[in-house]
Amino acid sequence: MLLRLYAWRLRRISDRQYLIALSILIGVITGFAAVLIKTLVHEIRQLLHVYEIHYLYFVLPVIGISLTVFFSLFVVRRPIRSGVPNVLYAKGKAKGFMRAHNMFS
């Protein structure tokens, strides 16, 4: 199925059109994700306000920071640096090769 779709894409859609279509799709999905996160944060805030659980305003960020540290130490296992210098280094020195963890971390 995927091979047929890929063959159809090669015959019918240019690389430029494919890139534009993927960019639009990724933009829409990212927009929906942002709205979902904003809605979840708003609902959690409302629940904390209604039930007057004010100590969770401190606990929830601590949990988030702990999860981030756990992810960077035990999942990625490599130093996480700023994104732009990594991309420039990959483009200039590594012939465009970028490690997978630099694409999302």
mmCIF file of C-alpha atoms in Angstrom:
data_model
loop_
_atom_site.group_PDB
_atom_site.id
_atom_site.type_symbol
_atom_site.label_atom_id
_atom_site.label_comp_id
_atom_site.label_asym_id
_atom_site.label_seq_id
_atom_site.Cartn_x
_atom_site.Cartn_y
_atom_site.Cartn_z
ATOM 1 C CA MET A 1 0.000 0.000 0.000
ATOM 2 C CA LEU A 2 2.717 2.476 0.956
ATOM 3 C CA LEU A 3 4.779 1.538 -2.095
ATOM 4 C CA ARG A 4 1.805 2.219 -4.370
ATOM 5 C CA LEU A 5 1.224 5.563 -2.669
ATOM 6 C CA TYR A 6 4.912 6.431 -3.002
ATOM 7 C CA ALA A 7 4.933 5.459 -6.701
ATOM 8 C CA TRP A 8 1.816 7.577 -7.289
ATOM 9 C CA ARG A 9 3.456 10.511 -5.521
ATOM 10 C CA LEU A 10 6.551 10.236 -7.695
ATOM 11 C CA ARG A 11 4.480 10.182 -10.891
ATOM 12 C CA ARG A 12 1.946 12.895 -10.044
ATOM 13 C CA ILE A 13 3.441 15.340 -7.547
ATOM 14 C CA SER A 14 6.721 17.197 -7.849
ATOM 15 C CA ASP A 15 9.143 17.343 -4.927
ATOM 16 C CA ARG A 16 8.305 20.996 -4.386
ATOM 17 C CA GLN A 17 4.554 20.345 -4.205
ATOM 18 C CA TYR A 18 5.147 17.403 -1.877
ATOM 19 C CA LEU A 19 7.269 19.524 0.445
ATOM 20 C CA ILE A 20 4.652 22.284 0.513
ATOM 21 C CA ALA A 21 1.848 19.802 1.220
ATOM 22 C CA LEU A 22 3.828 18.205 4.053
ATOM 23 C CA SER A 23 4.634 21.633 5.486
ATOM 24 C CA ILE A 24 0.956 22.565 5.526
ATOM 25 C CA LEU A 25 0.008 19.231 7.120
ATOM 26 C CA ILE A 26 2.683 19.545 9.813
ATOM 27 C CA GLY A 27 1.643 23.145 10.492
ATOM 28 C CA VAL A 28 -2.010 22.164 10.952
ATOM 29 C CA ILE A 29 -1.133 19.228 13.228
ATOM 30 C CA THR A 30 1.179 21.448 15.287
ATOM 31 C CA GLY A 31 -1.557 24.072 15.588
ATOM 32 C CA PHE A 32 -4.022 21.480 16.856
ATOM 33 C CA ALA A 33 -1.430 20.230 19.351
ATOM 34 C CA ALA A 34 -0.890 23.774 20.631
ATOM 35 C CA VAL A 35 -4.630 24.289 21.085
ATOM 36 C CA LEU A 36 -4.901 20.947 22.885
ATOM 37 C CA ILE A 37 -2.066 21.800 25.279
ATOM 38 C CA LYS A 38 -3.509 25.262 25.950
ATOM 39 C CA THR A 39 -6.942 23.772 26.638
ATOM 40 C CA LEU A 40 -5.513 21.130 28.976
ATOM 41 C CA VAL A 41 -3.561 23.743 30.947
ATOM 42 C CA HIS A 42 -6.667 25.928 31.216
ATOM 43 C CA GLU A 43 -8.810 22.997 32.416
ATOM 44 C CA ILE A 44 -6.219 21.904 34.971
ATOM 45 C CA ARG A 45 -6.028 25.474 36.248
ATOM 46 C CA GLN A 46 -9.816 25.605 36.545
ATOM 47 C CA LEU A 47 -9.893 22.299 38.452
ATOM 48 C CA LEU A 48 -7.221 23.493 40.867
ATOM 49 C CA HIS A 49 -9.115 26.730 41.412
ATOM 50 C CA VAL A 50 -12.507 25.067 41.933
ATOM 51 C CA TYR A 51 -11.256 22.429 44.353
ATOM 52 C CA GLU A 52 -8.780 24.837 45.991
ATOM 53 C CA ILE A 53 -5.776 22.521 45.653
ATOM 54 C CA HIS A 54 -3.214 25.311 45.675
ATOM 55 C CA TYR A 55 -0.188 23.184 46.609
ATOM 56 C CA LEU A 56 -0.360 21.546 43.158
ATOM 57 C CA TYR A 57 0.718 24.880 41.630
ATOM 58 C CA PHE A 58 4.113 23.986 43.090
ATOM 59 C CA VAL A 59 4.014 20.191 42.697
ATOM 60 C CA LEU A 60 3.039 19.993 39.007
ATOM 61 C CA PRO A 61 5.994 22.083 37.717
ATOM 62 C CA VAL A 62 8.354 20.008 39.879
ATOM 63 C CA ILE A 63 6.934 16.841 38.292
ATOM 64 C CA GLY A 64 7.394 18.358 34.807
ATOM 65 C CA ILE A 65 10.986 19.353 35.482
ATOM 66 C CA SER A 66 11.723 15.904 36.926
ATOM 67 C CA LEU A 67 10.287 14.200 33.829
ATOM 68 C CA THR A 68 12.399 16.445 31.601
ATOM 69 C CA VAL A 69 15.583 15.627 33.522
ATOM 70 C CA PHE A 70 14.735 11.909 33.438
ATOM 71 C CA PHE A 71 14.161 12.082 29.665
ATOM 72 C CA SER A 72 17.435 13.884 28.983
ATOM 73 C CA LEU A 73 19.524 11.658 31.271
ATOM 74 C CA PHE A 74 18.081 8.210 30.602
ATOM 75 C CA VAL A 75 16.443 8.390 27.162
ATOM 76 C CA VAL A 76 18.582 10.776 25.090
ATOM 77 C CA ARG A 77 21.856 10.085 26.993
ATOM 78 C CA ARG A 78 23.693 12.801 25.080
ATOM 79 C CA PRO A 79 24.128 16.473 25.885
ATOM 80 C CA ILE A 80 21.221 18.566 24.650
ATOM 81 C CA ARG A 81 22.348 21.829 23.112
ATOM 82 C CA SER A 82 20.610 24.704 21.377
ATOM 83 C CA GLY A 83 19.048 23.846 18.021
ATOM 84 C CA VAL A 84 20.442 26.472 15.642
ATOM 85 C CA PRO A 85 24.170 25.802 16.241
ATOM 86 C CA ASN A 86 23.581 22.070 15.745
ATOM 87 C CA VAL A 87 21.879 22.676 12.403
ATOM 88 C CA LEU A 88 24.617 25.066 11.248
ATOM 89 C CA TYR A 89 27.310 22.592 12.292
ATOM 90 C CA ALA A 90 25.590 19.746 10.467
ATOM 91 C CA LYS A 91 25.216 21.844 7.338
ATOM 92 C CA GLY A 92 28.774 23.155 7.322
ATOM 93 C CA LYS A 93 30.960 20.418 8.734
ATOM 94 C CA ALA A 94 29.050 17.129 8.679
ATOM 95 C CA LYS A 95 27.767 17.355 5.067
ATOM 96 C CA GLY A 96 24.202 17.829 6.281
ATOM 97 C CA PHE A 97 24.191 14.765 8.545
ATOM 98 C CA MET A 98 22.411 15.358 11.820
ATOM 99 C CA ARG A 99 21.997 12.811 14.604
ATOM 100 C CA ALA A 100 18.428 11.750 15.263
ATOM 101 C CA HIS A 101 18.333 13.058 18.836
ATOM 102 C CA ASN A 102 19.288 16.548 17.628
ATOM 103 C CA MET A 103 16.131 16.661 15.514
ATOM 104 C CA PHE A 104 13.777 16.537 18.493
ATOM 105 C CA SER A 105 15.842 17.495 21.528
#
